[in-house]
Amino acid sequence: MSAVPGPVVLEARGLSAGYGPIPVVKALDLSVRAGEIVTLLGANGAGKTTTLMALAGLLPPSQGEVLLLGRSTRAALHERSRAGLAYVPEQRGIFRNLSTMENLRLGRGDPELALNLMPELRPLIHRRAGLLSGGEQQMLSVARALASRPAVLMCDELSLGLAPLIVHRLLQAIQAAAGQGVGVLLVEQHVRAALQVAHRAYVLRRGTLVISGSASEVRARLDEVESSYLSSATEASA
Ligand SMILES: Nc1ncnc2c1ncn2[C@@H]1O[C@H](COP(=O)(O)OP(=O)(O)OP(=O)(O)O)[C@@H](O)[C@H]1O
Ligand SMILES: [Mg+2]
């Protein structure tokens, strides 16, 4: 897909963050525009989740800053959510002991809108979320996030362990949201699927962004990118 000329809705400038004195991700410069799907790729342990956590306000930056809708922020996640940032973490962030409907009601958006976005959830509204299949749980977390009408959506490993058909369905919903102006940052294991829906891609290696380009540029270099930057073996032995 070609570039989207919307305003920048999420940005990292010289962002470093980690869990102790030594930063895990270093001097990151990245941006996501309204209506744009950006994918962040990297081997296991490269720092993708750490990056999303720092952007979400769950980890304080040791250097640099995060800008949400053009404004520098150091706010906590719940405040960033109120300002328009939706974050679907790797563990999906749903309440397993509550029903599908209760989970939707606890979101910031209208449950009915969420059910319109993912009609597959309608027959499951009374079921405990912990009893839903992995794919259904992920549909629930994405539908709840999108129903809050965010300006920015960040998803961590949306497709982990899910069947291709469900992955396709989730990516379709995300593409539709982007079509309506949501800026999306996707961390994905399914590199090819991610590059198919993304406009741009960043590749993270050992905490540093090493490649940034249009999805088609990165797709054209996929063999090199996969062998040099995306295999865990490379990451561990580098
Ligand atoms: N809570 C934590 N405390 C200390 N170190 C951590 C913590 N979480 C992650 N790390 C370390 O930070 C580095 C980056 O981890 P991160 O989870 O960001 O990688 P990732 O790219 O998301 O990997 P994966 O593809 O496996 O999810 C790793 O070396 C990891 O061991
Ligand atoms: Mg991760």
CSV table of C-alpha atoms in Angstrom, one decimal, residues 3-91:
chain,number,residue,atom,x,y,z
A,3,ALA,CA,1.9,6.1,2.0
A,4,VAL,CA,-0.9,7.9,3.8
A,5,PRO,CA,-0.5,11.6,4.2
A,6,GLY,CA,-2.4,12.1,7.4
A,7,PRO,CA,-1.0,14.0,10.4
A,8,VAL,CA,1.4,12.1,12.7
A,9,VAL,CA,-0.7,10.7,15.6
A,10,LEU,CA,2.0,8.8,17.5
A,11,GLU,CA,5.7,9.5,17.5
A,12,ALA,CA,8.9,8.5,19.4
A,13,ARG,CA,11.8,10.9,19.4
A,14,GLY,CA,15.1,9.6,20.5
A,15,LEU,CA,13.2,7.2,22.8
A,16,SER,CA,15.2,4.9,25.1
A,17,ALA,CA,13.5,2.7,27.7
A,18,GLY,CA,14.1,-0.5,29.6
A,19,TYR,CA,13.6,-2.3,32.9
A,20,GLY,CA,16.7,-1.1,34.8
A,21,PRO,CA,19.6,1.2,34.4
A,22,ILE,CA,20.5,-0.2,30.9
A,23,PRO,CA,18.0,0.6,28.2
A,24,VAL,CA,16.5,-2.3,26.2
A,25,VAL,CA,15.5,-0.1,23.3
A,26,LYS,CA,17.7,2.8,22.3
A,27,ALA,CA,17.2,6.2,20.6
A,28,LEU,CA,14.1,5.1,18.7
A,29,ASP,CA,12.7,7.5,16.1
A,30,LEU,CA,9.4,6.3,14.7
A,31,SER,CA,6.1,7.7,13.7
A,32,VAL,CA,2.6,6.6,12.8
A,33,ARG,CA,0.2,8.8,10.8
A,34,ALA,CA,-3.6,8.9,10.9
A,35,GLY,CA,-4.9,6.2,8.6
A,36,GLU,CA,-1.6,4.5,8.4
A,37,ILE,CA,-0.7,0.9,9.3
A,38,VAL,CA,2.9,0.6,10.5
A,39,THR,CA,4.4,-2.7,11.5
A,40,LEU,CA,7.3,-3.1,13.9
A,41,LEU,CA,9.2,-6.3,13.2
A,42,GLY,CA,12.1,-8.0,14.9
A,43,ALA,CA,13.4,-11.3,16.3
A,44,ASN,CA,12.3,-12.6,19.7
A,45,GLY,CA,13.9,-10.4,22.3
A,46,ALA,CA,14.6,-7.5,19.9
A,47,GLY,CA,12.5,-5.1,22.1
A,48,LYS,CA,9.2,-4.9,20.3
A,49,THR,CA,7.0,-5.3,23.4
A,50,THR,CA,9.3,-3.0,25.3
A,51,THR,CA,8.8,-0.3,22.6
A,52,LEU,CA,5.0,-0.6,22.7
A,53,MET,CA,5.1,-0.5,26.6
A,54,ALA,CA,7.2,2.7,26.4
A,55,LEU,CA,4.8,4.2,23.9
A,56,ALA,CA,1.8,3.2,26.0
A,57,GLY,CA,3.2,4.8,29.2
A,58,LEU,CA,3.9,1.6,31.0
A,59,LEU,CA,7.7,2.2,31.0
A,60,PRO,CA,9.2,5.6,31.6
A,61,PRO,CA,11.6,6.8,28.9
A,62,SER,CA,15.2,7.1,30.1
A,63,GLN,CA,15.9,9.4,27.2
A,64,GLY,CA,13.8,11.0,24.5
A,65,GLU,CA,10.0,11.5,24.4
A,66,VAL,CA,6.7,10.1,23.2
A,67,LEU,CA,4.3,12.4,21.3
A,68,LEU,CA,0.6,11.5,21.2
A,69,LEU,CA,-1.5,13.5,18.7
A,70,GLY,CA,1.5,15.9,18.4
A,71,ARG,CA,1.8,16.5,22.1
A,72,SER,CA,4.7,15.3,24.2
A,73,THR,CA,3.4,13.1,27.0
A,74,ARG,CA,4.6,11.4,30.1
A,75,ALA,CA,1.1,10.4,31.2
A,76,ALA,CA,0.2,7.0,32.4
A,77,LEU,CA,-1.6,4.4,30.2
A,78,HIS,CA,-5.1,5.2,31.4
A,79,GLU,CA,-4.6,8.9,30.6
A,80,ARG,CA,-3.2,8.1,27.2
A,81,SER,CA,-6.2,5.8,26.6
A,82,ARG,CA,-8.5,8.7,27.4
A,83,ALA,CA,-6.5,10.8,24.9
A,84,GLY,CA,-7.1,8.3,22.1
A,85,LEU,CA,-4.5,5.5,22.5
A,86,ALA,CA,-5.8,2.0,22.5
A,87,TYR,CA,-3.3,-0.8,23.4
A,88,VAL,CA,-4.0,-4.5,22.9
A,89,PRO,CA,-1.2,-6.2,24.8
A,90,GLU,CA,0.2,-9.7,24.1
A,91,GLN,CA,-2.0,-11.2,26.8
